[in-house]
XYZ file of C-alpha atoms in Angstrom:
494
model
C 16.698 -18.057 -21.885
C 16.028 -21.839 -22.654
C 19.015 -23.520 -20.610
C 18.813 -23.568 -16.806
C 20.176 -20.824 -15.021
C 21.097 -19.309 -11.692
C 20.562 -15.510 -10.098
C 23.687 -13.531 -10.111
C 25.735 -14.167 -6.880
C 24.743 -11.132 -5.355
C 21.125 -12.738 -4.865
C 23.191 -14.789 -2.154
C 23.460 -11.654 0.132
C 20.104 -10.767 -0.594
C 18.586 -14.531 0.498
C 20.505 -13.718 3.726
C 19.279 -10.376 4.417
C 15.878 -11.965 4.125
C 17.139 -14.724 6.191
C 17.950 -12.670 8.941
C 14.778 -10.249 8.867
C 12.478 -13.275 9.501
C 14.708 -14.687 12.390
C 14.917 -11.135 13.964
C 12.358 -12.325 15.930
C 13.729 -15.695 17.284
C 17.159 -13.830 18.177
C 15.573 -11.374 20.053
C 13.919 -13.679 22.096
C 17.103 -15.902 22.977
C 18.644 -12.489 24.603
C 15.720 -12.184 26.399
C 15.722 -15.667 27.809
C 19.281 -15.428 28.368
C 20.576 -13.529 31.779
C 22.684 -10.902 31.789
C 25.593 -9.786 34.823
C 28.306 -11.608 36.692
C 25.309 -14.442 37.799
C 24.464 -15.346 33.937
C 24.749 -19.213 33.853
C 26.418 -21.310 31.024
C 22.809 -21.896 30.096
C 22.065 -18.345 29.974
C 25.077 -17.648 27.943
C 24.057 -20.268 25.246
C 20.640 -18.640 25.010
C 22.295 -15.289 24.826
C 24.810 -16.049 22.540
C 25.078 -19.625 21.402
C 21.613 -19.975 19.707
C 21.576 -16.241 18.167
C 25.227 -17.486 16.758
C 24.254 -21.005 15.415
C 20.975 -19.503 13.772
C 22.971 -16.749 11.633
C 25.545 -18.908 10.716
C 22.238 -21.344 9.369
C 21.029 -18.339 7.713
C 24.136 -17.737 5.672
C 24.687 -21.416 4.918
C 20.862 -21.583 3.869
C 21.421 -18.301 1.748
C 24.050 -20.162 -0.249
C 21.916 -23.411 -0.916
C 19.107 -21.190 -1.787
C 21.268 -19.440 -4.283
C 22.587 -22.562 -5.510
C 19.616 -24.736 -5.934
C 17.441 -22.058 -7.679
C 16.956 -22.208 -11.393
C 14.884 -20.947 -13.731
C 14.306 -21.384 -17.625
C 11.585 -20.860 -20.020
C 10.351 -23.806 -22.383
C 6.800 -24.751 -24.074
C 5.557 -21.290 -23.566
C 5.924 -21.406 -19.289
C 8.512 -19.987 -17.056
C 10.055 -22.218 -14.689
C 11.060 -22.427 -11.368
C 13.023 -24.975 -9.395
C 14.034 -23.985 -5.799
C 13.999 -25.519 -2.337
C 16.659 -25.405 0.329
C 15.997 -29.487 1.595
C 12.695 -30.426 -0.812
C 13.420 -29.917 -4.443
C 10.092 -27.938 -5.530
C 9.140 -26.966 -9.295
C 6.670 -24.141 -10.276
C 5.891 -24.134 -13.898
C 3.911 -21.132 -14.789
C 1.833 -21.228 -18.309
C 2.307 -17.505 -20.182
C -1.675 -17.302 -20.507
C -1.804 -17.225 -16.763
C 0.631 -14.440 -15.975
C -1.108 -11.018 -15.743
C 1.940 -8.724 -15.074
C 5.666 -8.406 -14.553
C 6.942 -5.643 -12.592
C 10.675 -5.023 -12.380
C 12.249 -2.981 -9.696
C 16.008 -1.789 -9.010
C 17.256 -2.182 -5.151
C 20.394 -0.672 -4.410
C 22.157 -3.507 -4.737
C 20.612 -4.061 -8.051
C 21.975 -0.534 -9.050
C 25.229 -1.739 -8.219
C 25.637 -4.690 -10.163
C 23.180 -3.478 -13.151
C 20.743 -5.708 -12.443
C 17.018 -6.184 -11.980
C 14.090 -7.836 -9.687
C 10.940 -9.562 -11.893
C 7.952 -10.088 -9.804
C 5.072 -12.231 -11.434
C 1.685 -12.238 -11.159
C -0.835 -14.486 -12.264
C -4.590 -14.697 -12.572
C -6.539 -15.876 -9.532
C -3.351 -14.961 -7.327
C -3.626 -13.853 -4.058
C -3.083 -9.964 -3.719
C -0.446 -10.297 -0.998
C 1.742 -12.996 -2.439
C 3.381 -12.969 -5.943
C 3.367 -15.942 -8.298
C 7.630 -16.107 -8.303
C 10.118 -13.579 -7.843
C 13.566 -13.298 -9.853
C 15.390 -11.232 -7.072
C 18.465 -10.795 -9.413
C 18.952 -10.919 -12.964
C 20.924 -8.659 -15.592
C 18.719 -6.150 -16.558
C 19.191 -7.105 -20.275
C 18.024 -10.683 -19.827
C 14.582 -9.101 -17.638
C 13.759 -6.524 -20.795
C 14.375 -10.148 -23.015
C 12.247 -12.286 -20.610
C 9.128 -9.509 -21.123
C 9.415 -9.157 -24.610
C 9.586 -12.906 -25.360
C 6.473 -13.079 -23.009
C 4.483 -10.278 -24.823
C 5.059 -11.433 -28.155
C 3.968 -15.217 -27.325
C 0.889 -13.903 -25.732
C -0.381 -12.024 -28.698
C 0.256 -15.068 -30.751
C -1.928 -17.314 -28.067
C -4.397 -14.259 -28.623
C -4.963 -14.097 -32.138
C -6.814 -17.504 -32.595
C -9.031 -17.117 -29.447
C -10.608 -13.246 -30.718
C -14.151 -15.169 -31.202
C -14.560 -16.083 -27.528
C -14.715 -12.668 -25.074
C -14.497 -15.437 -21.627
C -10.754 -16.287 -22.837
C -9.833 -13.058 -24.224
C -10.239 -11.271 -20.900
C -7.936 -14.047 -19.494
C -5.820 -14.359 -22.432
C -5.267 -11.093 -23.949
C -2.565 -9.020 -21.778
C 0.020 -7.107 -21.992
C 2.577 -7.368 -19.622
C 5.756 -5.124 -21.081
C 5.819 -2.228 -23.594
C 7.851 -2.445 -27.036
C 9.723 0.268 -28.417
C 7.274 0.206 -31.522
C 4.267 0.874 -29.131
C 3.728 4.818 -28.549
C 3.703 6.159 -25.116
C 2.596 9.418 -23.732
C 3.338 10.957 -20.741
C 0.304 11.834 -18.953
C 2.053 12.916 -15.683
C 5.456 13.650 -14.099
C 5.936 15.211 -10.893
C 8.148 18.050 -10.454
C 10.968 18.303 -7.630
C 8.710 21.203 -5.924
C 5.639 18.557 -5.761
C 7.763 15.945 -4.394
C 9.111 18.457 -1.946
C 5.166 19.044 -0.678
C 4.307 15.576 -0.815
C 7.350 14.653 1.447
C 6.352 17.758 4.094
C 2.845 16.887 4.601
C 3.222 13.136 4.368
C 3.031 12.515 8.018
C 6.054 10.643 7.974
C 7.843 11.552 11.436
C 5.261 9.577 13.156
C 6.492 6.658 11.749
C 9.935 6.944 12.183
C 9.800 7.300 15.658
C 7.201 4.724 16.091
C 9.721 2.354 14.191
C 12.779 3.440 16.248
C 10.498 3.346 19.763
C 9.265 -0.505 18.609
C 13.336 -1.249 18.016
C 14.335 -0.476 20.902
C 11.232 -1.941 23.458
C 12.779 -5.311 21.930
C 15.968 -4.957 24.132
C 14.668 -4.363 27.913
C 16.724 -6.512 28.840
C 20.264 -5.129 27.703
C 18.742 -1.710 28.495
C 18.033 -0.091 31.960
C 14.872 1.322 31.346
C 13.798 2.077 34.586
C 16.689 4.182 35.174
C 16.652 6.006 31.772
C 12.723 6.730 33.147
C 14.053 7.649 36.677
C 16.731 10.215 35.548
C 14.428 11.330 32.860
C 12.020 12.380 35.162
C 14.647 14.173 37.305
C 15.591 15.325 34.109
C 12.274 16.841 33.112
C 11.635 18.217 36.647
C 14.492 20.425 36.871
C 14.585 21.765 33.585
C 11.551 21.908 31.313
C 12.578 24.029 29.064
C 15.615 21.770 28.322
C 13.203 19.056 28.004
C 10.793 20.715 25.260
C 13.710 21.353 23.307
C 15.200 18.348 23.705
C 11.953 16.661 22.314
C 11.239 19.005 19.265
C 14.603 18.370 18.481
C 13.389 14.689 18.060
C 10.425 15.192 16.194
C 12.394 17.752 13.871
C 15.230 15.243 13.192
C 12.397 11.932 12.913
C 10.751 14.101 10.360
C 13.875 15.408 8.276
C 14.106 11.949 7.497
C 10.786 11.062 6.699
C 11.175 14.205 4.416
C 14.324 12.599 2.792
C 13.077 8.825 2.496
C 9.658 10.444 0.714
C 11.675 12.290 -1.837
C 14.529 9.473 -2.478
C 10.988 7.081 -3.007
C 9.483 9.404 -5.431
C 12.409 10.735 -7.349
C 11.987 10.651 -10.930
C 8.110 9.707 -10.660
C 6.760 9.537 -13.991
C 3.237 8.084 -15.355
C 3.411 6.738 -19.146
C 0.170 5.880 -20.702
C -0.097 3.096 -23.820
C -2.801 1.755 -25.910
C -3.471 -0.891 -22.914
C -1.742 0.631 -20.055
C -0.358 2.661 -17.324
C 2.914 2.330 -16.688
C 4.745 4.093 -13.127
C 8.066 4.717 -12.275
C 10.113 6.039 -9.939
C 12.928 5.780 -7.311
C 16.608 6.683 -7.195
C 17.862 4.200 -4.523
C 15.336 1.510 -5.482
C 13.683 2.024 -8.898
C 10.220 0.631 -9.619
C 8.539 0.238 -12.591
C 4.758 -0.645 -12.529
C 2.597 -1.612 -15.580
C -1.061 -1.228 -14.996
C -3.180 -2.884 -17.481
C -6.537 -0.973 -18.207
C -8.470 -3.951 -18.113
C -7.635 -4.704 -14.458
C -8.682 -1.340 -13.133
C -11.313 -1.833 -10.821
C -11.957 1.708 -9.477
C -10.490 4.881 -8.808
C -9.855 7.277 -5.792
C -9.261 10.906 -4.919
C -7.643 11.244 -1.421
C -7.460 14.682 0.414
C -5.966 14.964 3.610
C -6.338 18.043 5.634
C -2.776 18.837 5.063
C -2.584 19.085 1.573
C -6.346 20.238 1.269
C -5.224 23.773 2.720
C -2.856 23.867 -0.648
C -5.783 22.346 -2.735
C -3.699 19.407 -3.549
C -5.214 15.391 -3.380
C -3.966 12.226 -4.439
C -5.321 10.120 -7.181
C -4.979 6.516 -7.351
C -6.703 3.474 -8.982
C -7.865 -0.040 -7.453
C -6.306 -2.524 -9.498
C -7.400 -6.354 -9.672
C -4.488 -8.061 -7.822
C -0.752 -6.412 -7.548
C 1.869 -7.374 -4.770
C 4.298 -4.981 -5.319
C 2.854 -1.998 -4.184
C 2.501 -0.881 -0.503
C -1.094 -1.033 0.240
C -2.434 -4.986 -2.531
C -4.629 -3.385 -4.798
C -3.847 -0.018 -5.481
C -1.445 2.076 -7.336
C -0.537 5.737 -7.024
C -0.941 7.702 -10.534
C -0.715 10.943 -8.777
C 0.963 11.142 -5.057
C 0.604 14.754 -5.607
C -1.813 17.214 -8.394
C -3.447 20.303 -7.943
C -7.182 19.178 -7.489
C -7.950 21.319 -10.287
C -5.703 19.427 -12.817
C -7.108 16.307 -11.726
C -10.139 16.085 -14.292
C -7.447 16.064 -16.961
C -5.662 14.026 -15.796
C -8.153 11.440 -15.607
C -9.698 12.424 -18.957
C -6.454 11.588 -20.625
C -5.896 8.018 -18.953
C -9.427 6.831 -18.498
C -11.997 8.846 -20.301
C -15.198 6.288 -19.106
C -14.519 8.183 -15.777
C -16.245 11.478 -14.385
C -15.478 12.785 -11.699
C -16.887 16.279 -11.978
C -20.546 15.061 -10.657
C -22.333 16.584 -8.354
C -22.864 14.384 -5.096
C -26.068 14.557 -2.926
C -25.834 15.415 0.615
C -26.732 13.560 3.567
C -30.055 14.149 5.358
C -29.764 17.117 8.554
C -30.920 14.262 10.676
C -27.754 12.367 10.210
C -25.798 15.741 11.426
C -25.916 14.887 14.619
C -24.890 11.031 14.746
C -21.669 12.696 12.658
C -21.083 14.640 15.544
C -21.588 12.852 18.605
C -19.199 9.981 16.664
C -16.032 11.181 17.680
C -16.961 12.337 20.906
C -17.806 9.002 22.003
C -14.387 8.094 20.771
C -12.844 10.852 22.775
C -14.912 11.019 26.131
C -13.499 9.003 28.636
C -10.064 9.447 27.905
C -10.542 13.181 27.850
C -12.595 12.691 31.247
C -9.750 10.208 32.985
C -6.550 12.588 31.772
C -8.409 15.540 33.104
C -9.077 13.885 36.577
C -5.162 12.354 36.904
C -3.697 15.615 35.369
C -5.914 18.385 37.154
C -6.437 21.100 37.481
C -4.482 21.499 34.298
C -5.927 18.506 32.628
C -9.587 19.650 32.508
C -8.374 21.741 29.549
C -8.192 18.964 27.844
C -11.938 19.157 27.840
C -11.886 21.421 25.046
C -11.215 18.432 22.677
C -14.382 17.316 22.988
C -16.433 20.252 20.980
C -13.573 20.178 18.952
C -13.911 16.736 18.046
C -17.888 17.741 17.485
C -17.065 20.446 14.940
C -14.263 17.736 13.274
C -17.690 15.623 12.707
C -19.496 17.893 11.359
C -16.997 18.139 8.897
C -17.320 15.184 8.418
C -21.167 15.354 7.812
C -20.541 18.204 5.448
C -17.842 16.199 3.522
C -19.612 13.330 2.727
C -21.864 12.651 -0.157
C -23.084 10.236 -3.302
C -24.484 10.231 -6.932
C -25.177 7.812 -9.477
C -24.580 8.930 -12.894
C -25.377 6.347 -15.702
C -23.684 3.369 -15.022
C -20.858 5.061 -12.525
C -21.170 5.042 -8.458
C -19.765 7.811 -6.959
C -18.888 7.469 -2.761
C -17.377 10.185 -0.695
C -16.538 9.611 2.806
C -14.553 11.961 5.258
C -12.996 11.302 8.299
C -9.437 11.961 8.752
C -9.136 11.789 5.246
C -11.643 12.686 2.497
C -11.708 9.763 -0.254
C -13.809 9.967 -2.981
C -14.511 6.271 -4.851
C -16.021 6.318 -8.058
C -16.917 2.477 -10.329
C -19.158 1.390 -12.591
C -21.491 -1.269 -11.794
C -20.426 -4.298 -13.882
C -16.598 -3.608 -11.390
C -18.994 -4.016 -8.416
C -18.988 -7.706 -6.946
C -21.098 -6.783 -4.032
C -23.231 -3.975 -2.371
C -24.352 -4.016 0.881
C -26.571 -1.559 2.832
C -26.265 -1.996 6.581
C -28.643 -0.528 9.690
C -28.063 -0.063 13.207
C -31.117 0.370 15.843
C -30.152 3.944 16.194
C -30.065 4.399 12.110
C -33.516 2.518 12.081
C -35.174 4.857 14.076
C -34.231 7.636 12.352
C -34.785 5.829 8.736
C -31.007 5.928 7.824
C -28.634 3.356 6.427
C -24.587 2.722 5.331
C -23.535 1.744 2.315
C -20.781 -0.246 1.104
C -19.767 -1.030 -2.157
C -17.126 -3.744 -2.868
C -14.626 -4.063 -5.928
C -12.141 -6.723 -5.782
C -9.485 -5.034 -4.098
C -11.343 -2.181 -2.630
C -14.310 -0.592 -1.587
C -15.839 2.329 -0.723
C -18.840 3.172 1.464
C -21.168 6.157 2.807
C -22.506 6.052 6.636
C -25.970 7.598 7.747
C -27.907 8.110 4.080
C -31.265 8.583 3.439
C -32.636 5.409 3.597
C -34.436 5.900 0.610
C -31.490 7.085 -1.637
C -29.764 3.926 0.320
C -32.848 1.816 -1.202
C -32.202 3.665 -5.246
C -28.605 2.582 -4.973
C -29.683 -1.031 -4.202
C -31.807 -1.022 -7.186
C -29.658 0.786 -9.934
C -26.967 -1.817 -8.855
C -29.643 -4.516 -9.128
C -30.988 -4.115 -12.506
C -30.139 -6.492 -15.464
C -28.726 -3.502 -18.124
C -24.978 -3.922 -18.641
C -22.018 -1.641 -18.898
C -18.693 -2.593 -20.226
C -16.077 -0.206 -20.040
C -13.833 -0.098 -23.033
């Protein structure tokens, strides 16, 4: 742990793999350039082929110096990094700084019994970690964390009579066998079934697989492919509809099986300081959520999984890179909205989310519903005209989209209770943000000339790493918000 060392080997494929994602890109466009047929010119070729060739074989080569130039070691209480393919560069990073280490388990990881650290550090950005250790044994990751946590306390113990360094000072970033953990949630296979049905997934498979393939016009005939496929669709339609649900059926069989391969084995583990997530069977992740750093939290519905009264409950976290949206971590992907009070109660008891939420006024009904039909209108208007008479059915969408905002209207709401802000807002989704008001770092109420008019206002409350906000209130409950946030009393969450 104290001599210089090197990644396992394997990191070397991994550096290229990385290598090659970010000069996707750059190959694509040589192809492009380069002409294709009997009339492609030696210069063509070289753009074609030549370039594409001599930047891959850079990539490997670069993989390899990477891999061989990296080193890391720990000494007077820092970890440290060199690492630089043709500048040597050095990144020393002092224990006190580092607020987390996460350690996930690609495939490739799996393979080779190894492990991925990702570190994080106070005052990091959220989208960039402070270093990565893409490949280590898993033995020496478990003895990098515990050496970490144990100098950490010690750093802690003389500083107890100043709060300013503690809250910088004091955190745990890996669990000890000594330390008891509950289990405060674990999601069954059936619940991880659900959550992979109504995720919404297909969508984004084939919008993936449509974006791959516009990259290559020029290999592909297009315009033919669009020429036969509309004799195709002409002279048998029923062929057609088949062919397409077939599509959508296969695109969202494998959203359904990359959901439930992500969430395998998802299990939430609470400590005296934190929340700790994991889950994955081809890539395992492991998560450690220190209570401290907990922002916020938020109840999402979408319609979906609102028919089956289930939501998803998630906190806003100060900082965190290795998640998929900076900032916030999943506790629940999937409870029974029912449940979720316990839930909460056991993890973070300052929280209530059983309040009551006031309503919006019945003037702001109508600016809910008119909303999306501005949104809606003139494409509804100029499909109806190119596609008539047929198409003017498509004016139905419009009260449709009326009654979706009064939903809307209906689902959204606010109350203040003690020192807690509770925001609900509905659109597509129904999220429900609840904080405390020494978390918020700014609140802003907003007017428009048409909210003005009708005394009405939006606001927005911001946590670092999230927000939440509520369009069209009363302007005077707007105005009580603004001065419950302003007063002087504080409110420290334990």
């Amino acid at each position: 742990m104290f001599e210089k060392k090197r990644m396992h080997p394997i990191s070397v494929i991994l550096f290229i793999l990385k290598n090659i994602k970010d000069a996707v890109l750059p190959i694509i466009f040589m192809f492009i350039l380069g002409g294709s047929g009997e009339d492609a010119s030696t210069l063509d070729l070289l753009f074609r082929f030549g370039i594409p060739s001599v930047i891959i074989f850079f990539t490997i080569i670069s993989g390899i110096i990477n891999w061989f130039r990296f080193t890391y070691w720990i000494e007077d209480e820092e970890l440290r990094i060199e690492h630089g393919l043709f500048v040597r560069k050095k990144r020393y990073i002092p224990f006190e700084r580092i607020q987390s280490i996460s350690v996930t388990e690609g495939l490739l990881q799996q393979i080779f019994g190894l492990a991925k650290i990702t570190v994080e550090t106070a005052g990091g950005a959220l989208d960039e970690s402070e270093a990565q250790l893409i490949a280590i044994k898993k033995e020496e990751a478990e003895n990098i964390q515990s050496y970490i946590k144990k100098s950490k306390k010690k750093q802690s113990i003389p500083t107890e009579a100043s709060g300013e360094q503690m809250a910088t000072i004091a955190v745990d970033t890996s669990i000890s066998d000594e330390e008891p953990v509950d289990i405060i949630y674990q999601a069954s296979m059936k619940n991880i079934f659900l959550l992979a049905i109504t995720s919404g997934g297909a969508i984004g498979v084939i919008t993936a697989v449509i974006a791959f393939f516009s990259q290559f016009d020029e290999l592909i005939p297009y315009e033919k492919i669009y020429t036969e496929a509309q004799l195709f669709i002409a002279s048998s339609i029923s062929l057609f509809i088949i062919l397409s649900l077939f599509i959508i059926v296969f695109a969202y069989l494998i959203a359904i099986v990359q959901t439930m391969l992500k969430y395998y084995d998802y299990k939430v583990e609470k400590t005296e300081k934190n929340l700790i997530i994991s889950h994955g069977l081809l890539e395992k992740r492991k998560i450690t959520v220190p209570f401290h750093r907990i922002q916020g939290i938020e109840i999402i519905e979408n319609p979906l999984r609102r028919l089956f009264g289930y939501v998803t409950f998630q906190v806003i976290n100060e900082g965190g890179t290795d998640m998929e949206e900076p900032g916030k971590v999943i506790i629940c992907p999937l409870i029974k909205k029912q449940e979720i009070t316990a839930i909460v109660k056991s993890c973070l008891p300052d929280y209530q989310v059983d309040v009551e939420l006031g309503t919006l006024p019945d003037r702001a009904k109508i600016r809910y519903m008119l909303r999306p039909a501005y949104v809606i209108s003139i494409p509804v208007i100029i499909g109806g005209y190119f596609l008539r008479p047929f198409g003017w059915l498509l004016l139905v969408l419009i009260p449709l989209s009326m009654l979706f905002g009064y939903q809307s209207y209906r689902g959204a709401g606010w109350n203040m209770s003690g020192h807690q802000l509770t925001l609900r807002s509905r659109w597509i989704q129904t999220r429900t943000f609840y904080t405390f008001k020494n978390r918020i770092q700014s609140l802003e109420i907003s007017k428009n000339w048409f909210q003005r008019r009708k005394s009405l206002g939006t606001i927005y409350s911001h946590v670092m790493s999230g927000s939440g906000r509520v369009a069209d209130l009363d302007e005077s409950d707007a105005n009580a918000i603004y001065q419950w946030y302003s007063r002087a009393e504080k409110y420290e969450v334990e």
